[in-house]
Coordinates of C-alpha atoms and ligand atoms in Angstrom, one line a residue:
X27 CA 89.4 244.3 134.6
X28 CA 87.8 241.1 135.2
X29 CA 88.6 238.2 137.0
X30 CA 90.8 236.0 135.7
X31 CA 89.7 232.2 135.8
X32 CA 92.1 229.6 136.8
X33 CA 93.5 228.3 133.6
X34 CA 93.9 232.2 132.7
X35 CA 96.3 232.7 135.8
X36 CA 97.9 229.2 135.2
X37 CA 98.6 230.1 131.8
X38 CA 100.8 233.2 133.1
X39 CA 104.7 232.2 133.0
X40 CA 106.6 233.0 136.3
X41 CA 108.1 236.5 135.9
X42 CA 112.1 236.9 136.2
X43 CA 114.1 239.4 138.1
X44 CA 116.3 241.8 136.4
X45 CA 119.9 241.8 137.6
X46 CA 123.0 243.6 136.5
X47 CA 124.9 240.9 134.5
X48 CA 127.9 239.2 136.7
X49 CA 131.1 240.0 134.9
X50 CA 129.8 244.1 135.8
X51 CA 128.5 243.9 139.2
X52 CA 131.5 241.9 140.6
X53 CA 133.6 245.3 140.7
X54 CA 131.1 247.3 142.5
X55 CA 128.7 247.0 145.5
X56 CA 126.1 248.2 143.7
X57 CA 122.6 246.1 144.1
X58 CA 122.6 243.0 141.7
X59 CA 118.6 242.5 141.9
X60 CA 117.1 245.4 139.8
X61 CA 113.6 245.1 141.3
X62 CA 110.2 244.2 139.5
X63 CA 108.4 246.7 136.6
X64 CA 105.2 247.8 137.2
X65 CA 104.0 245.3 134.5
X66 CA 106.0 242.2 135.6
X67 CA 104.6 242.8 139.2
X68 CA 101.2 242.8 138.2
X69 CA 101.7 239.5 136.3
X70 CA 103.3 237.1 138.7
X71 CA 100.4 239.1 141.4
X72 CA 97.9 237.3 138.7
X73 CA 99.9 233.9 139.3
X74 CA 98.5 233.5 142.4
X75 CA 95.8 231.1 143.0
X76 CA 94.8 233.2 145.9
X77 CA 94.2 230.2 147.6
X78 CA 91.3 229.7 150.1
X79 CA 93.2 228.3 152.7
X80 CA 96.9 229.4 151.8
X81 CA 99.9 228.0 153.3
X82 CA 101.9 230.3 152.1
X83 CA 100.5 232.7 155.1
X84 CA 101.6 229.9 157.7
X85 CA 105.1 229.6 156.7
X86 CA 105.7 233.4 156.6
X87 CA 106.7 234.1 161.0
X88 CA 105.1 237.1 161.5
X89 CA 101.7 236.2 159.2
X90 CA 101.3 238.6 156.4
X91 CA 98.3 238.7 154.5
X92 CA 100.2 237.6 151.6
X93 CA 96.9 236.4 149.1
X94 CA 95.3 239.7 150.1
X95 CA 98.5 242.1 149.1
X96 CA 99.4 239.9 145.9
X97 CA 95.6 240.9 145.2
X98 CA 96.1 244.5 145.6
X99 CA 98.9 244.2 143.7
X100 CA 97.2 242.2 140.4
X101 CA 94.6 245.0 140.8
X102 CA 97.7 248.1 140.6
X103 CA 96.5 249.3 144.2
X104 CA 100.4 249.0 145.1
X105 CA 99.9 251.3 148.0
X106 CA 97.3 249.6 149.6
X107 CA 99.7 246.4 148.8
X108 CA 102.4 247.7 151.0
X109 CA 100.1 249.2 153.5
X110 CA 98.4 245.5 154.0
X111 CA 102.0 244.2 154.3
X112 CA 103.1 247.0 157.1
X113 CA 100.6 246.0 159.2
X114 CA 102.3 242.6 159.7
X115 CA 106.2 243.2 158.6
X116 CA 107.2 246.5 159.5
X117 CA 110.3 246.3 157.2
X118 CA 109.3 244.9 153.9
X119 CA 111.8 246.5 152.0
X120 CA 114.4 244.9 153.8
X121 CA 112.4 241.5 154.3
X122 CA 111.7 241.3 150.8
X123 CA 115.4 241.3 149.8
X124 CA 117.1 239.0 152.4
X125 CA 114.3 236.9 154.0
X126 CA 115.0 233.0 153.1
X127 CA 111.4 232.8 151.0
X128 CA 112.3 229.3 149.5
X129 CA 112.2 228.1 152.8
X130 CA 109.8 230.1 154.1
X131 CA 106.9 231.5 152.5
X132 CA 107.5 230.5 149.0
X133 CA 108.1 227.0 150.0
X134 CA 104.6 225.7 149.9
X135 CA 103.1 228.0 147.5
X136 CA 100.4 225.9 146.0
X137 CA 101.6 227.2 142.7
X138 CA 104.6 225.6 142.8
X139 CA 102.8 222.4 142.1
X140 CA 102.2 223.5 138.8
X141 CA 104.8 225.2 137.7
X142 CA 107.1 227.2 140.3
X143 CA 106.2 229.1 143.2
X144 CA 104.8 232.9 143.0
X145 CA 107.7 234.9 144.0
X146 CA 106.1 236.5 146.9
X147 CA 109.4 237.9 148.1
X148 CA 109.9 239.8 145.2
X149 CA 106.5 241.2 145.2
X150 CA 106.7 242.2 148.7
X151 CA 109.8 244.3 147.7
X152 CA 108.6 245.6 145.0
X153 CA 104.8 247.6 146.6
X154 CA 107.3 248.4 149.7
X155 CA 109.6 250.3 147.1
X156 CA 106.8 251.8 145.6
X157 CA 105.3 253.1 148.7
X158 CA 108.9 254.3 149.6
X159 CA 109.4 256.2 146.1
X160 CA 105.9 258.0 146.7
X161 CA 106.2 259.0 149.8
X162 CA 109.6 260.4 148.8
X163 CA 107.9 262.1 145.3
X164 CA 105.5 263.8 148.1
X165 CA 102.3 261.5 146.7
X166 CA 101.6 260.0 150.4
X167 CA 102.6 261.4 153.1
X168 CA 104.7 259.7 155.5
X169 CA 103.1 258.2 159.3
X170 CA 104.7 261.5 162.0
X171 CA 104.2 261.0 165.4
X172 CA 105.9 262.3 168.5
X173 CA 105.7 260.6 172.0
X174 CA 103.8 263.1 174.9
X175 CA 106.2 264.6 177.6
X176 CA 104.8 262.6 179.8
X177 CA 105.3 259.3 178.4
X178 CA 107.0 256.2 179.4
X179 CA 110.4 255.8 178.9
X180 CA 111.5 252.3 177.7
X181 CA 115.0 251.5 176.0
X182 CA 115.9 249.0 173.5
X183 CA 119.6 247.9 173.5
X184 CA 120.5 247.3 169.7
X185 CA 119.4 248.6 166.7
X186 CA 119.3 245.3 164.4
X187 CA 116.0 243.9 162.8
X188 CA 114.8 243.1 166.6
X189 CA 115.3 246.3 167.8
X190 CA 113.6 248.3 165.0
X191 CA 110.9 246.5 165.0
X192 CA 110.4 246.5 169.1
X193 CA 111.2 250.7 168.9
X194 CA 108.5 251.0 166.0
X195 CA 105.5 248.8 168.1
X196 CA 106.6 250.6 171.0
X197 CA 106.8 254.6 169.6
X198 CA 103.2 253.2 167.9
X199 CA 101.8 252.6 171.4
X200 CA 102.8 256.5 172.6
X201 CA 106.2 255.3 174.5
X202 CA 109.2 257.5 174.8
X203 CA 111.5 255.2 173.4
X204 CA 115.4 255.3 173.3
X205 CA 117.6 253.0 171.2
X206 CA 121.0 252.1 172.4
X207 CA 123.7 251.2 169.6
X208 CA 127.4 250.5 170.1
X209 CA 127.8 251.0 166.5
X210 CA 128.4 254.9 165.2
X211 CA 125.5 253.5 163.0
X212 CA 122.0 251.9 163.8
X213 CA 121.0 248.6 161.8
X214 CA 122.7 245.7 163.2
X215 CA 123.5 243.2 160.5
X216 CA 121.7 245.2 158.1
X217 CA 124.0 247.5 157.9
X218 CA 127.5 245.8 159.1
X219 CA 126.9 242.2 158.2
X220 CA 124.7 242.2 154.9
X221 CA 126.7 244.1 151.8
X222 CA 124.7 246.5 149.7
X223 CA 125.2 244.8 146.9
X224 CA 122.3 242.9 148.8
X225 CA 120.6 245.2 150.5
X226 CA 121.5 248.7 150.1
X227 CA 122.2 250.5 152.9
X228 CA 119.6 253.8 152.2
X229 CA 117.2 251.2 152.6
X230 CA 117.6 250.4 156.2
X231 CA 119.0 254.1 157.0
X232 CA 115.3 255.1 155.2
X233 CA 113.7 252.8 158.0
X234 CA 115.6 254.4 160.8
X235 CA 114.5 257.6 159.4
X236 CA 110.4 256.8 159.7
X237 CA 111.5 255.6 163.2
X238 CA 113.0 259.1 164.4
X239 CA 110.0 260.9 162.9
X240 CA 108.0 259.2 165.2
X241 CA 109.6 260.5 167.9
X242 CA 112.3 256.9 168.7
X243 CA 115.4 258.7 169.6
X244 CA 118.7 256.9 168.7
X245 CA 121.9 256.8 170.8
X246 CA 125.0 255.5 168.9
X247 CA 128.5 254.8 170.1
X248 CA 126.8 253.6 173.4
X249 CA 127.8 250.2 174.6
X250 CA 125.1 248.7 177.1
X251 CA 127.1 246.5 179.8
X252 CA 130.2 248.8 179.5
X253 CA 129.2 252.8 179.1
X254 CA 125.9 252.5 180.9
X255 CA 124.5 248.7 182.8
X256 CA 121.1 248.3 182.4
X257 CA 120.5 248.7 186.1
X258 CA 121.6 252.1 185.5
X259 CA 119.3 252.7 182.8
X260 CA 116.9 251.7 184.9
X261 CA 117.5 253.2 188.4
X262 CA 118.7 256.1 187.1
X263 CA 117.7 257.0 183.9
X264 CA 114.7 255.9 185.2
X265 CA 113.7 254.0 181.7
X266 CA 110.8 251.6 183.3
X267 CA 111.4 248.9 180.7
X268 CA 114.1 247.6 178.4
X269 CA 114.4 245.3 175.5
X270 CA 118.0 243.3 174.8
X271 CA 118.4 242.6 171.2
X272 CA 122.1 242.8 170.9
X273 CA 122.7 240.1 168.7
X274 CA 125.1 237.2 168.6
X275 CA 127.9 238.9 167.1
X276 CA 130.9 237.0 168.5
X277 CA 132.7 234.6 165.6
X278 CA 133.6 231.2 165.8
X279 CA 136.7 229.9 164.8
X280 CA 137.4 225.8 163.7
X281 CA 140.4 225.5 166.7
X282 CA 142.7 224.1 163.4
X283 CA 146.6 225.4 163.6
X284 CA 147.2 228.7 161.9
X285 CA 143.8 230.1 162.6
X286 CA 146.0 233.6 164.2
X287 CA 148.2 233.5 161.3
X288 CA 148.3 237.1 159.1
X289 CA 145.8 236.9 156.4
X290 CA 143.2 235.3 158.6
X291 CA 139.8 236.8 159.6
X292 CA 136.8 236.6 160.5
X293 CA 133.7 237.0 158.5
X294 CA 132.5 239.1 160.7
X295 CA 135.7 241.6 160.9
X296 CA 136.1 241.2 156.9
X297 CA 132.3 242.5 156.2
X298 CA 132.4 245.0 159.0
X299 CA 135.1 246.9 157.9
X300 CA 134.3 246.7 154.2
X301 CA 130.4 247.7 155.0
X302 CA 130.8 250.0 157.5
X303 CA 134.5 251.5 157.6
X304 CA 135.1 252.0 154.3
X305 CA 137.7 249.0 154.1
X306 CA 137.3 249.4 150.0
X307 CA 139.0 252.4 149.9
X308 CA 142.9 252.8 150.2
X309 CA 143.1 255.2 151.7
X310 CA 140.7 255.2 154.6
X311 CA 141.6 254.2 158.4
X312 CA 141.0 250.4 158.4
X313 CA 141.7 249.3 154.9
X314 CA 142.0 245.3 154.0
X315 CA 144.6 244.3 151.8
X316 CA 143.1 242.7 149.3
X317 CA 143.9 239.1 148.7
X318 CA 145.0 237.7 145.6
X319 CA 143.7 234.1 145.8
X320 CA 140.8 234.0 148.8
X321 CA 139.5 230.7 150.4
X322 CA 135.9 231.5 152.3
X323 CA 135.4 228.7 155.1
X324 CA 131.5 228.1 155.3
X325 CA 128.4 228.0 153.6
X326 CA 126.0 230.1 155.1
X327 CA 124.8 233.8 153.9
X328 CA 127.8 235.0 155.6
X329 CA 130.0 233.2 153.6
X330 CA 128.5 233.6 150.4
X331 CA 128.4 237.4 151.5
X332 CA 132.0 237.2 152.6
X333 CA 132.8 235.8 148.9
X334 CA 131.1 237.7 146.8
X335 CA 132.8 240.8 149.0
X336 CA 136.5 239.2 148.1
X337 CA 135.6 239.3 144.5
X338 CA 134.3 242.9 144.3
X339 CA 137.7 244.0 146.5
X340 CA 139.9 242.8 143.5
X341 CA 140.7 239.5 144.6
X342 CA 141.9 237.4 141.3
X343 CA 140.5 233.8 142.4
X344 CA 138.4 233.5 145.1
X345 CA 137.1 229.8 147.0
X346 CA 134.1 228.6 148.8
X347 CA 135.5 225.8 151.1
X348 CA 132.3 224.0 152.5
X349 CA 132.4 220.5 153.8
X350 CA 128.8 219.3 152.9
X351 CA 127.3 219.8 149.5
X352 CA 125.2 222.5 147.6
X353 CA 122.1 220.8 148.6
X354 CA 122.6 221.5 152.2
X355 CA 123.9 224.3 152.0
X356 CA 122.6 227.2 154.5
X357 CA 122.5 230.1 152.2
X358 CA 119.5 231.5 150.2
X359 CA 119.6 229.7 146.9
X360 CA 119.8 233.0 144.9
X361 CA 122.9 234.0 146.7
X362 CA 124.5 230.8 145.8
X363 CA 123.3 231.4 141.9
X364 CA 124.4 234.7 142.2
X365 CA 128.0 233.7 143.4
X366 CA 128.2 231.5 140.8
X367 CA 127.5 233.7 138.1
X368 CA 130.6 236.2 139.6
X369 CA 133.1 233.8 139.8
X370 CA 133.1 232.4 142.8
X371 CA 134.7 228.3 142.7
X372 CA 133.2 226.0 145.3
X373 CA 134.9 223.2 146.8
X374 CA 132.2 221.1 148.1
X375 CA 132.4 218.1 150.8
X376 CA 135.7 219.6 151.2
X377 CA 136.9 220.6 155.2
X378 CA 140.2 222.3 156.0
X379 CA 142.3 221.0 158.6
X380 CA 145.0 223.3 159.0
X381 CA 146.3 226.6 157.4
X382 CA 149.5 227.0 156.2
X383 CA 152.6 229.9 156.2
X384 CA 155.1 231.3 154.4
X385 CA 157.8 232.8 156.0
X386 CA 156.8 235.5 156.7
X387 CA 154.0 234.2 159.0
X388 CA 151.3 235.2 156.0
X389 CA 148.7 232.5 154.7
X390 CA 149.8 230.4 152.3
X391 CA 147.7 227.8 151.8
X392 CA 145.0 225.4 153.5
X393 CA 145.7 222.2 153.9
X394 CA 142.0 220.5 153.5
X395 CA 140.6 216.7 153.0
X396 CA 137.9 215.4 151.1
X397 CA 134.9 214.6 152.8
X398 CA 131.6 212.5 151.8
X399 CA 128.0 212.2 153.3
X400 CA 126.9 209.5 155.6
X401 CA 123.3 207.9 156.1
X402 CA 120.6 210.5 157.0
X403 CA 120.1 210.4 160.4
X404 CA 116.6 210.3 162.3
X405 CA 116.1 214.2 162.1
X406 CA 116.7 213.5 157.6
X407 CA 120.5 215.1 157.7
X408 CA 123.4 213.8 156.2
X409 CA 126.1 213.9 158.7
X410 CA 130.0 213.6 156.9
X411 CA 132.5 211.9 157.6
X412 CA 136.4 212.6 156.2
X413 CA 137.6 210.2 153.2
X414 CA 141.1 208.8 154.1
X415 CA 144.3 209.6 152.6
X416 CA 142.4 212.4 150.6
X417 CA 144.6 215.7 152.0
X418 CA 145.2 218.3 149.4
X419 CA 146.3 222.0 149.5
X420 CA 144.4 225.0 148.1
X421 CA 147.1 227.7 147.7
X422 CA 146.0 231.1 148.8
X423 CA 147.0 234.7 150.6
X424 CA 143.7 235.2 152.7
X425 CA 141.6 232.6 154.7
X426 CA 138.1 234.4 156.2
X427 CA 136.1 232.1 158.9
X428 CA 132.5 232.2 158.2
X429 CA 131.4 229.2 160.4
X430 CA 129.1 230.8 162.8
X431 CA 128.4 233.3 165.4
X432 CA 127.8 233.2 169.1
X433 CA 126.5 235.1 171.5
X434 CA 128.3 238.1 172.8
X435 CA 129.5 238.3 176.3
X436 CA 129.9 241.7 177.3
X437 CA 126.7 242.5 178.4
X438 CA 125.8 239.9 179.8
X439 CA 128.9 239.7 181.6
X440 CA 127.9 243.2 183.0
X441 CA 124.3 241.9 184.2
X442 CA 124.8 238.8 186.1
X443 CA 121.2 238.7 187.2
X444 CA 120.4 237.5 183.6
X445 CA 119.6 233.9 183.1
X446 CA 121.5 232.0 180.7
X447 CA 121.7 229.2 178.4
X448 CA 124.3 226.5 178.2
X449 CA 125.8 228.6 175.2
X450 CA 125.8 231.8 176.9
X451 CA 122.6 233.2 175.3
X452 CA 119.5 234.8 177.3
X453 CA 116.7 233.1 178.6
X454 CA 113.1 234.3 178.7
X455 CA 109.8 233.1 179.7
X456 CA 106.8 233.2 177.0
X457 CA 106.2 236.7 177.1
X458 CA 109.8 237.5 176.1
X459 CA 110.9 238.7 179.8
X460 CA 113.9 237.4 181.6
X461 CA 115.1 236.6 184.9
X462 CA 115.0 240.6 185.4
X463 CA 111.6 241.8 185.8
X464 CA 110.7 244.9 183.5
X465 CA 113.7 243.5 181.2
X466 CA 112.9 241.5 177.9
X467 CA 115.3 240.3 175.0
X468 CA 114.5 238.8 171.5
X469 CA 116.1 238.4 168.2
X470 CA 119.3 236.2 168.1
X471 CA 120.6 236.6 171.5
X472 CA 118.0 234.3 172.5
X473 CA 117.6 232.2 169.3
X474 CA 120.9 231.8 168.2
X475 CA 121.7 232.7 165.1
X476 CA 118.4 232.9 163.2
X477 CA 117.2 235.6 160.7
X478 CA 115.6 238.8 159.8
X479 CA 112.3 238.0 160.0
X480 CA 112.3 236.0 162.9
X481 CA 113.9 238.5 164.6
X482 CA 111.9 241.1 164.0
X483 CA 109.0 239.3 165.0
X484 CA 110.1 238.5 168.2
X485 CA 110.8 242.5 168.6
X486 CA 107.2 242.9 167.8
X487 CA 105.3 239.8 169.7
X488 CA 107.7 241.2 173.0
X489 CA 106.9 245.4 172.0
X490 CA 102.9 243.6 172.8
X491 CA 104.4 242.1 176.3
X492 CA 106.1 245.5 177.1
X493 CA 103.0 247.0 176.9
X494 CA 101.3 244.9 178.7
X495 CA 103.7 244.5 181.8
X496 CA 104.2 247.9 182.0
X497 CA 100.2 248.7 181.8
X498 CA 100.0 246.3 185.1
X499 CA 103.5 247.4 186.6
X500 CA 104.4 251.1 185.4
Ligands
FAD621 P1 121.7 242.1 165.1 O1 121.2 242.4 163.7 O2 122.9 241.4 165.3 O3 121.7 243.6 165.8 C1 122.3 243.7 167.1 C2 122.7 245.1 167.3 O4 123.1 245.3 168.7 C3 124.0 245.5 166.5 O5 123.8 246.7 165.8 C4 125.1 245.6 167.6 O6 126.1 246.5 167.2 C5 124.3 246.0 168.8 N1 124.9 245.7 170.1 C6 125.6 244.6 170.4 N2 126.0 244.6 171.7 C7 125.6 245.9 172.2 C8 125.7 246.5 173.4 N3 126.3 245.9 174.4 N4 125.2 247.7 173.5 C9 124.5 248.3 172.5 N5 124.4 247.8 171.3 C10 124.9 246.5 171.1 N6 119.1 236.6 157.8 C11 118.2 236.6 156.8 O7 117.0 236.5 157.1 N7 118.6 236.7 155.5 C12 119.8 236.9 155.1 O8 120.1 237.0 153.9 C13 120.8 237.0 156.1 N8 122.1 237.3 155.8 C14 123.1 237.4 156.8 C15 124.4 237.8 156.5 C16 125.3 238.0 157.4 C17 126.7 238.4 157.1 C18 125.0 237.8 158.8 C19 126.0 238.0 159.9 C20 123.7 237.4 159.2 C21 122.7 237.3 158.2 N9 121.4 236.9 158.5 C22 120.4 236.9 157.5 C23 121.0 236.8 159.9 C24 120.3 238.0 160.4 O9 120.9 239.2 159.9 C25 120.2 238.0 161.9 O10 119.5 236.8 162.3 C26 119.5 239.3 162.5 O11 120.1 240.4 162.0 C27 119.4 239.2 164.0 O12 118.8 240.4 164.4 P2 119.0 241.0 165.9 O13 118.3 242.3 165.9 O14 118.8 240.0 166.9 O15 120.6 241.3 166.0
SF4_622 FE1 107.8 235.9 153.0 FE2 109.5 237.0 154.6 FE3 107.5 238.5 153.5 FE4 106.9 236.6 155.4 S1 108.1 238.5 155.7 S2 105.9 237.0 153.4 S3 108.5 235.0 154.9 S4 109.2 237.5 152.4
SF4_623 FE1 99.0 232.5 146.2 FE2 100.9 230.5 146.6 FE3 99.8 231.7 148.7 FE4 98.3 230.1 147.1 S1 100.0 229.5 148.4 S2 97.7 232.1 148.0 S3 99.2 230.5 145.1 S4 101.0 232.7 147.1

């Protein structure tokens, strides 16, 4: 076909996204996005102004070639697409669902100056699904390696996006590499944390798959700190290096009264035991009782995941309680749409100040005020500020916490020689090591509470610092 010329590509509208209408999907966990056609991908490829010097590329963390796979892509060579991408983004399946593109890649596309921004996000999911569904049809064979008998050992603690992506650079470079998970399964957040109405969880589990065929061996139910301590690993499972990337999976409460009422959790609890343990069904070990009327604290992904999760468990009226407005709100923009479209009733500049009991001691209510936005400080936010006399009560059975995570103790705990933040999370010099020597970390134990992508390109950038230590030190 030949080249399209500029006003041809401009002329192209911006292609939509099918998705499973919102009065069906809010009873199940199925996935709401249905994922790009064959055709629709090839037109929003030929959007793209495949821009000479794209900014697109320097807003994505970890680089990807994104004008040279939407190319591939306009030109049907979807497998070479999702090849390109691999190179850069081990998991584009997974990135291409959850990464925060409006704010990342997509949000200086230059087409968005015309019209709106090509959705590279969706295209980057749809040539990873592709390649997946034809190496599963037998059309491409799937990358098998095994690690020599004599290789290195190195151990990764965690299994989230960090970890992966570390285990994959590192079982690439001919290591012997060992992932340990305190979960019974491997995916961190991509598994417990993120439903699958989201991001379904064959998708990561297909991930962890093409990381045990080439050769990365996977250890779950082991917690690092308290079954084994990394010196251990070290002196006598004589693993020469290791990479922390346990996450920051401890929740944060407000500190309001009634916060250890019954009926209260926390995100994290709430979306664990629905994701992982089966909480949906009645009748398996750690069921939730399912709340009538809900009230979500937060605005992040977890809360708008935490939401959409009461709906789809049976609640009747469920409430986003979020004390700035939707403009600065956290979440990805087509979570918030989403939640909309399922039900979900936000009450914005709104901040709860103490939750409220029956009898019984069960959640009753939260007692919130209004709140409103101040002058935008040097750094451009709006700070709030409460609005007096404006108390008010939201009546509900079931209060979930989604205000934030921090980093989790236990290992650390167990490994004093680790060098630490103010906020208890791990510091590291450039290369990714830590006070240890021979022991890195990455991903949000040493961010903070970041995201996908970032996280697994710290996995990957440290996997390259590994090597390299262990080349001069091994
Ligand atoms: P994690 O994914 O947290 O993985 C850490 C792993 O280490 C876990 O499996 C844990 O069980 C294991 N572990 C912990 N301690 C030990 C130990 N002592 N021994 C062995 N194993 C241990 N980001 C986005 O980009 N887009 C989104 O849409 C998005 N949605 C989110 C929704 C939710 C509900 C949450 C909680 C987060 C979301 N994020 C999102 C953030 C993103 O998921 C995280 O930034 C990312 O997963 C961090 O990766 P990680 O590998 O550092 O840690
Ligand atoms: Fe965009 Fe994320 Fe893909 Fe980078 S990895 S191109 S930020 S979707
Ligand atoms: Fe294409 Fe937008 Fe990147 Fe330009 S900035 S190359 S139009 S995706």
């Amino acid at each position: 076909m030949a080249e399209l010329t500029k006003k041809e590509r401009v002329a192209i509208p911006a292609q939509q996204m099918p998705e499973r209408p919102g009065n069906e999907r809010n009873k199940d966990f199925k996935e709401v996005n249905l994922g790009l056609s064959q055709e629709q991908a090839v037109l929003e490829a030929s959007r793209c102004l495949q821009c000479k010097n794209p900014p697109c590329v320097s807003d994505c963390p970890v680089s990807v070639n994104i004008p040279e796979f939407i190319r591939l892509i306009s030109e049907r060579k979807f497998i070479e697409a999702a090849l390109l991408i691999r190179r850069d983004n081990s998991l584009p399946a997974i990135t291409g669902r959850v990464c925060p593109q409006e704010k990342q890649c997509q949000s200086r596309c230059l087409r968005g100056k015309i019209d709106s921004s090509v959705a590279i996000g969706w295209l980057e999911r749809f040539a990873a699904d592709y390649l997946a569904a034809a190496q599963a049809a037998g059309e491409v064979s799937a990358e098998t390696m095994a690690a020599k008998s004599d290789a290195i050992k190195v151990a990764v603690v965690g299994s989230g996006p960090a970890g992966l992506a570390c285990a994959g650079e590192l079982a690439r470079m001919g290591y012997a590499v060992t992932v340990f998970e305190a979960f019974h399964k491997a995916g961190g957040v991509l598994v417990y944390g993120i439903p699958e109405f989201r991001l379904p969880n064959d998708i990561v589990e297909r991930e962890v798959q093409q990381l045990k065929s080439n050769g990365v061996v996977f250890e779950t139910n082991v917690i690092v700190g308290r079954t084994v301590k990394i010196h251990e690993l070290m002196e006598e499972e004589h693993f020469k290096a290791v990479f922390i990337a346990n996450g920051a999976g401890l929740p944060s409460f407000m500190g309001i009264t009634g916060e250890n009422l019954k009926g209260v959790y926390s995100a994290n609890e709430y979306l664990t035991r629905s994701n992982l343990m089966g909480a949906f069904d009645r009748n398996s070990d750690t069921p939730i009782t399912a709340g009538k009327k809900v009230c979500v604290v937060g605005g992040g992904n977890t809360a708008m995941d935490a939401v959409r999760t009461s709906i789809r468990l049976g609640s009747e009226q469920s409430h986003l309680v979020y004390r700035r407005d939707l403009a600065q709100m956290p979440a990805r923009i087509e979570e918030v749409h989403h939640a909309e479209q399922e039900g979900v009733i936000f009450d914005l500049l709104t901040s709860p100040i103490e939750i409220l009991a029956d009898e019984n001691g069960w959640v009753s209510g939260i007692k919130c005020v209004k709140m409103q936005l101040k002058e935008a400080d040097a750094s451009g936010r709006q700070g709030v500020t409460q609005i007096p006399n404006s108390e008010f009560i939201i009546e509900c059975d079931q209060v979930i916490m989604a205000i934030g995570i921090k980093a989790n103790p236990l290992l650390t705990a167990a490994t004093p020689e680790l060098n630490l933040n103010a906020k208890g999370y791990i510091q590291t010099d450039a290369t990714g090591m830590t006070s240890i020597p021979g022991v890195f970390a990455g991903g949000d134990i040493v961010r903070g509470a970041a995201t996908v992508i970032l996280a697994m390109g710290d996995g990957k950038k440290t996997a390259e610092s590994m090597n390299n230590w262990l080349s001069a030190n091994a």
